[in-house]
């Protein structure tokens, strides 16, 4: 479901789709924009409306607003899983047809506007969730309605631009502060864990700080720098959360030793083909202070990998 929602979002925001006619004009609500928070909320709502303008005439606004509020609070999507592909495909076909991108003989399907509202509202709500404490959702939704209606807005383009820049700077500052705090916490927790783990029987520590245990010894050659290898593996955080696994995908992975994190490069060169090792990789040998860039691996996280070296490919 998430993949299709992302697909719909891409369709709505790509430049190849021209803006379409706004929804029928309605009496517009006005709100007090006398605080930074209120102006930021109105700006975000305006930007949301512009990003989904291509679908405007297919959206039931009441359903959209319910779905946004629900998703912002972390609720399950209001649209049923079975309705997602049906609604998503029909909506994208209608958008493509209005933009002149559909085949001339294509049949343009009807859509349930309530389901479209739920579909897009769930996507928008999730995108707003990380900043929900900085926004007044009623003002966000007021701005969406006003932008869709096509009348005069309560802020000028210059005011939108200034507010957008200030808000983005504020969000970046908050994000960096959270990342720095998390990085220090992860570094301390990792160091504490590794100090204890190195005392365990069968655990070896290299000069770089990489720790490993031989789970099964192999008898083949060891990879040299730059070699390409085939492995099966599972990666976990210290709390046991699995963030990546070739076992779950049902097939091994091939890569060059110069294409992976430093802990893998060093560790795999210790392994003979046929071996299975467990590695404990400190954050500075893994993804460092930046983490995996929005993924499951936080900054300075210590990682645990079980790795089977199947072959040296080249």
Short mmCIF file of C-alpha atoms in Angstrom, two decimals:
data_model
loop_
_atom_site.label_atom_id
_atom_site.label_comp_id
_atom_site.label_asym_id
_atom_site.label_seq_id
_atom_site.Cartn_x
_atom_site.Cartn_y
_atom_site.Cartn_z
CA UNK A 1 0.00 0.00 0.00
CA UNK A 2 2.75 2.45 0.91
CA UNK A 3 4.42 1.97 -2.46
CA UNK A 4 1.24 2.85 -4.33
CA UNK A 5 0.63 5.87 -2.14
CA UNK A 6 4.13 7.07 -2.95
CA UNK A 7 3.40 6.43 -6.63
CA UNK A 8 0.30 8.58 -6.47
CA UNK A 9 2.28 11.32 -4.74
CA UNK A 10 4.91 11.27 -7.48
CA UNK A 11 2.26 11.49 -10.16
CA UNK A 12 0.72 14.50 -8.47
CA UNK A 13 3.94 16.42 -8.01
CA UNK A 14 5.86 15.77 -11.22
CA UNK A 15 6.25 18.71 -13.51
CA UNK A 16 4.88 16.85 -16.54
CA UNK A 17 1.37 17.11 -15.14
CA UNK A 18 -0.06 20.54 -15.72
CA UNK A 19 -2.17 22.17 -13.03
CA UNK A 20 -5.84 21.44 -13.52
CA UNK A 21 -8.92 23.49 -12.86
CA UNK A 22 -9.59 24.14 -9.20
CA UNK A 23 -12.50 22.62 -7.39
CA UNK A 24 -15.67 24.70 -7.51
CA UNK A 25 -15.26 27.91 -5.55
CA UNK A 26 -16.79 27.95 -2.09
CA UNK A 27 -17.00 30.58 0.61
CA UNK A 28 -13.54 30.76 2.10
CA UNK A 29 -12.83 30.70 5.80
CA UNK A 30 -10.39 33.21 7.19
CA UNK A 31 -8.10 32.62 10.12
CA UNK A 32 -5.94 34.83 12.28
CA UNK A 33 -2.37 34.75 11.00
CA UNK A 34 -0.89 36.81 13.83
CA UNK A 35 1.71 34.25 14.99
CA UNK A 36 4.66 32.52 13.37
CA UNK A 37 2.97 29.16 13.97
CA UNK A 38 -0.24 30.25 12.26
CA UNK A 39 1.60 31.63 9.24
CA UNK A 40 3.68 28.46 8.97
CA UNK A 41 0.53 26.35 9.12
CA UNK A 42 -1.14 28.40 6.38
CA UNK A 43 1.97 28.18 4.21
CA UNK A 44 2.17 24.39 4.63
CA UNK A 45 -1.50 24.02 3.74
CA UNK A 46 -1.02 26.15 0.63
CA UNK A 47 1.96 24.06 -0.45
CA UNK A 48 0.07 20.81 0.19
CA UNK A 49 -2.82 22.02 -1.98
CA UNK A 50 -0.49 22.98 -4.81
CA UNK A 51 1.28 19.63 -4.65
CA UNK A 52 -1.97 17.71 -5.13
CA UNK A 53 -3.64 20.19 -7.49
CA UNK A 54 -3.68 17.68 -10.33
CA UNK A 55 -6.17 15.57 -8.37
CA UNK A 56 -8.22 18.44 -6.96
CA UNK A 57 -11.44 17.74 -8.84
CA UNK A 58 -11.37 14.06 -7.85
CA UNK A 59 -11.03 14.67 -4.09
CA UNK A 60 -13.82 14.73 -1.55
CA UNK A 61 -12.41 17.41 0.75
CA UNK A 62 -14.27 16.19 3.86
CA UNK A 63 -12.82 12.69 3.40
CA UNK A 64 -9.39 14.17 2.67
CA UNK A 65 -9.45 16.20 5.90
CA UNK A 66 -10.52 13.19 7.98
CA UNK A 67 -7.72 11.11 6.48
CA UNK A 68 -5.11 13.82 7.09
CA UNK A 69 -6.11 14.26 10.73
CA UNK A 70 -6.16 10.50 11.26
CA UNK A 71 -2.73 9.98 9.70
CA UNK A 72 -1.17 12.89 11.59
CA UNK A 73 -2.21 11.17 14.81
CA UNK A 74 -0.66 7.89 13.65
CA UNK A 75 -3.89 6.07 12.82
CA UNK A 76 -4.23 3.31 10.25
CA UNK A 77 -5.24 4.54 6.77
CA UNK A 78 -8.98 5.06 6.40
CA UNK A 79 -8.95 3.51 2.94
CA UNK A 80 -9.17 -0.29 2.85
CA UNK A 81 -6.18 -2.14 1.42
CA UNK A 82 -8.36 -3.64 -1.31
CA UNK A 83 -9.36 -0.15 -2.48
CA UNK A 84 -5.84 1.22 -2.75
CA UNK A 85 -4.80 -0.29 -6.11
CA UNK A 86 -8.23 0.27 -7.68
CA UNK A 87 -8.45 3.89 -6.59
CA UNK A 88 -4.79 4.64 -7.27
CA UNK A 89 -4.81 3.29 -10.82
CA UNK A 90 -8.07 5.02 -11.70
CA UNK A 91 -6.86 8.31 -10.28
CA UNK A 92 -3.56 8.21 -12.14
CA UNK A 93 -5.35 7.41 -15.38
CA UNK A 94 -7.68 10.40 -14.90
CA UNK A 95 -4.76 12.71 -14.13
CA UNK A 96 -2.84 11.47 -17.16
CA UNK A 97 -5.88 11.95 -19.40
CA UNK A 98 -6.41 15.53 -18.24
CA UNK A 99 -2.74 16.27 -18.87
CA UNK A 100 -2.90 14.76 -22.36
CA UNK A 101 -0.63 11.88 -21.39
CA UNK A 102 -3.08 9.00 -21.80
CA UNK A 103 -3.52 7.03 -25.06
CA UNK A 104 -6.17 8.58 -27.29
CA UNK A 105 -8.40 5.49 -27.10
CA UNK A 106 -7.94 4.97 -23.35
CA UNK A 107 -11.10 4.62 -21.30
CA UNK A 108 -11.04 7.12 -18.46
CA UNK A 109 -12.50 5.42 -15.37
CA UNK A 110 -14.72 6.97 -12.74
CA UNK A 111 -13.42 7.25 -9.18
CA UNK A 112 -15.01 7.30 -5.78
CA UNK A 113 -14.07 10.77 -4.56
CA UNK A 114 -14.29 9.73 -0.94
CA UNK A 115 -11.75 6.95 -1.53
CA UNK A 116 -9.47 9.38 -3.36
CA UNK A 117 -9.72 11.72 -0.38
CA UNK A 118 -8.77 8.88 1.95
CA UNK A 119 -5.92 7.76 -0.32
CA UNK A 120 -4.27 11.15 -0.75
CA UNK A 121 -5.15 12.36 2.75
CA UNK A 122 -3.34 9.39 4.29
CA UNK A 123 -0.22 10.19 2.30
CA UNK A 124 -0.35 13.89 3.16
CA UNK A 125 -1.01 13.20 6.84
CA UNK A 126 2.03 10.94 7.12
CA UNK A 127 4.18 13.61 5.51
CA UNK A 128 2.96 16.15 8.09
CA UNK A 129 3.39 13.86 11.09
CA UNK A 130 7.05 14.71 11.81
CA UNK A 131 6.17 18.41 12.08
CA UNK A 132 2.78 18.09 13.75
CA UNK A 133 3.91 19.81 16.96
CA UNK A 134 4.82 22.93 14.95
CA UNK A 135 1.53 23.23 13.08
CA UNK A 136 -2.13 23.99 13.74
CA UNK A 137 -3.89 21.41 11.61
CA UNK A 138 -7.17 23.37 11.28
CA UNK A 139 -5.20 26.27 9.75
CA UNK A 140 -3.36 23.87 7.43
CA UNK A 141 -6.69 22.52 6.19
CA UNK A 142 -8.17 26.00 5.87
CA UNK A 143 -5.29 26.92 3.56
CA UNK A 144 -5.85 23.76 1.51
CA UNK A 145 -9.49 24.66 1.00
CA UNK A 146 -8.67 28.29 0.16
CA UNK A 147 -6.01 27.31 -2.37
CA UNK A 148 -8.30 24.77 -4.02
CA UNK A 149 -11.09 27.34 -4.24
CA UNK A 150 -8.85 29.61 -6.29
CA UNK A 151 -9.80 32.88 -4.60
CA UNK A 152 -7.67 35.47 -2.86
CA UNK A 153 -5.40 34.02 -0.18
CA UNK A 154 -4.46 35.58 3.14
CA UNK A 155 -0.75 35.68 2.33
CA UNK A 156 1.12 37.01 -0.67
CA UNK A 157 3.65 34.95 -2.59
CA UNK A 158 6.43 36.97 -0.97
CA UNK A 159 5.01 36.19 2.46
CA UNK A 160 4.72 32.51 1.57
CA UNK A 161 8.36 32.47 0.43
CA UNK A 162 9.65 34.17 3.57
CA UNK A 163 7.59 31.94 5.85
CA UNK A 164 8.65 28.82 3.98
CA UNK A 165 12.34 29.66 4.32
CA UNK A 166 12.06 30.49 8.03
CA UNK A 167 10.07 27.32 8.72
CA UNK A 168 12.51 25.14 6.77
CA UNK A 169 15.42 26.62 8.70
CA UNK A 170 13.63 25.95 11.98
CA UNK A 171 12.89 22.34 11.00
CA UNK A 172 16.50 21.79 9.93
CA UNK A 173 17.73 23.11 13.25
CA UNK A 174 15.40 20.84 15.20
CA UNK A 175 16.35 17.85 13.07
CA UNK A 176 20.06 18.46 13.56
CA UNK A 177 19.59 18.85 17.31
CA UNK A 178 17.70 15.55 17.48
CA UNK A 179 20.31 13.82 15.36
CA UNK A 180 23.16 15.12 17.52
CA UNK A 181 21.45 13.97 20.70
CA UNK A 182 20.70 10.58 19.22
CA UNK A 183 24.26 10.26 17.91
CA UNK A 184 25.69 10.82 21.39
CA UNK A 185 23.25 8.37 22.95
CA UNK A 186 24.00 5.71 20.34
CA UNK A 187 27.75 6.25 20.67
CA UNK A 188 27.63 5.83 24.46
CA UNK A 189 25.35 2.78 24.30
CA UNK A 190 27.52 1.18 21.63
CA UNK A 191 30.73 1.76 23.56
CA UNK A 192 29.19 0.30 26.71
CA UNK A 193 27.95 -2.77 24.86
CA UNK A 194 31.25 -3.41 23.07
CA UNK A 195 33.26 -3.07 26.29
CA UNK A 196 31.22 -5.89 27.81
CA UNK A 197 30.96 -7.95 24.63
CA UNK A 198 34.73 -8.10 24.10
CA UNK A 199 35.00 -10.10 27.32
CA UNK A 200 32.73 -12.85 25.98
CA UNK A 201 34.29 -16.19 25.12
CA UNK A 202 35.07 -16.52 21.42
CA UNK A 203 34.82 -12.78 20.67
CA UNK A 204 37.83 -11.21 18.98
CA UNK A 205 38.52 -7.49 18.63
CA UNK A 206 40.61 -6.01 15.82
CA UNK A 207 42.75 -2.86 16.24
CA UNK A 208 40.02 -0.81 14.52
CA UNK A 209 37.44 -1.84 17.12
CA UNK A 210 35.58 -4.37 14.97
CA UNK A 211 34.45 -7.39 16.98
CA UNK A 212 33.69 -10.82 15.56
CA UNK A 213 32.95 -14.42 16.44
CA UNK A 214 33.39 -17.45 14.21
CA UNK A 215 30.04 -19.23 13.95
CA UNK A 216 31.25 -21.66 11.28
CA UNK A 217 34.75 -21.90 9.92
CA UNK A 218 35.37 -22.14 6.18
CA UNK A 219 38.15 -23.72 4.18
CA UNK A 220 38.31 -21.56 1.06
CA UNK A 221 40.41 -18.52 0.20
CA UNK A 222 39.94 -15.13 1.82
CA UNK A 223 38.89 -12.11 -0.24
CA UNK A 224 41.52 -9.53 -1.09
CA UNK A 225 40.94 -5.76 -1.22
CA UNK A 226 38.62 -4.84 -4.09
CA UNK A 227 37.28 -8.39 -4.51
CA UNK A 228 33.66 -9.02 -5.39
CA UNK A 229 31.88 -11.50 -3.13
CA UNK A 230 28.57 -13.34 -2.72
CA UNK A 231 27.10 -13.44 0.79
CA UNK A 232 24.00 -14.22 2.78
CA UNK A 233 23.50 -12.01 5.80
CA UNK A 234 21.21 -10.54 8.43
CA UNK A 235 21.72 -7.13 10.01
CA UNK A 236 20.34 -6.08 13.39
CA UNK A 237 20.44 -3.15 15.75
CA UNK A 238 21.59 -3.74 19.31
CA UNK A 239 17.96 -4.07 20.41
CA UNK A 240 17.47 -6.99 18.03
CA UNK A 241 15.57 -5.11 15.33
CA UNK A 242 16.31 -6.65 11.92
CA UNK A 243 16.88 -3.85 9.39
CA UNK A 244 18.17 -5.89 6.45
CA UNK A 245 18.31 -9.56 5.53
CA UNK A 246 19.17 -11.41 2.34
CA UNK A 247 17.56 -14.47 3.96
CA UNK A 248 14.21 -12.68 4.00
CA UNK A 249 14.63 -11.74 0.34
CA UNK A 250 15.35 -15.36 -0.48
CA UNK A 251 18.63 -14.85 -2.34
CA UNK A 252 22.24 -13.95 -1.58
CA UNK A 253 23.78 -10.58 -2.44
CA UNK A 254 26.86 -9.73 -4.49
CA UNK A 255 28.97 -6.60 -4.07
CA UNK A 256 32.53 -5.32 -4.16
CA UNK A 257 34.44 -4.89 -0.91
CA UNK A 258 34.96 -1.25 -1.84
CA UNK A 259 31.18 -0.70 -2.03
CA UNK A 260 30.24 -1.39 1.58
CA UNK A 261 30.80 0.06 5.05
CA UNK A 262 34.31 -0.18 6.50
CA UNK A 263 33.34 -2.82 9.04
CA UNK A 264 32.16 -5.14 6.28
CA UNK A 265 35.25 -4.54 4.17
CA UNK A 266 37.55 -5.41 7.06
CA UNK A 267 35.44 -8.28 8.37
CA UNK A 268 34.96 -10.09 5.09
CA UNK A 269 38.70 -10.12 4.43
CA UNK A 270 39.06 -12.12 7.65
CA UNK A 271 36.68 -14.83 6.40
CA UNK A 272 37.54 -17.87 4.30
CA UNK A 273 34.91 -18.90 1.77
CA UNK A 274 32.34 -21.14 3.41
CA UNK A 275 32.62 -19.42 6.80
CA UNK A 276 29.89 -17.76 8.82
CA UNK A 277 30.87 -14.97 11.21
CA UNK A 278 29.04 -12.63 13.52
CA UNK A 279 30.29 -9.04 13.44
CA UNK A 280 29.69 -6.24 15.95
CA UNK A 281 30.48 -3.07 14.04
CA UNK A 282 31.00 0.24 15.92
CA UNK A 283 29.24 3.27 14.51
CA UNK A 284 32.44 4.81 13.12
CA UNK A 285 32.98 1.66 11.03
CA UNK A 286 29.32 1.58 9.96
CA UNK A 287 27.19 4.58 8.93
CA UNK A 288 28.82 7.14 11.22
CA UNK A 289 27.24 10.31 12.54
CA UNK A 290 24.76 10.58 9.65
CA UNK A 291 23.18 7.16 10.02
CA UNK A 292 21.61 5.55 6.99
CA UNK A 293 19.94 8.73 5.74
CA UNK A 294 16.35 8.37 6.89
CA UNK A 295 16.43 4.60 7.25
CA UNK A 296 16.31 2.40 10.34
CA UNK A 297 19.96 2.95 11.27
CA UNK A 298 20.47 5.98 13.48
CA UNK A 299 23.63 8.08 13.81
CA UNK A 300 26.62 6.31 15.39
CA UNK A 301 24.59 3.10 15.75
CA UNK A 302 26.51 -0.08 16.54
CA UNK A 303 25.37 -2.86 14.22
CA UNK A 304 25.29 -6.66 14.45
CA UNK A 305 25.65 -8.81 11.33
CA UNK A 306 25.61 -12.55 10.76
CA UNK A 307 27.40 -13.11 7.47
CA UNK A 308 28.00 -16.21 5.37
CA UNK A 309 30.69 -15.85 2.73
CA UNK A 310 29.54 -18.11 -0.14
CA UNK A 311 31.99 -17.21 -2.87
CA UNK A 312 34.58 -14.81 -4.23
CA UNK A 313 33.00 -13.86 -7.54
CA UNK A 314 35.98 -12.03 -9.04
#
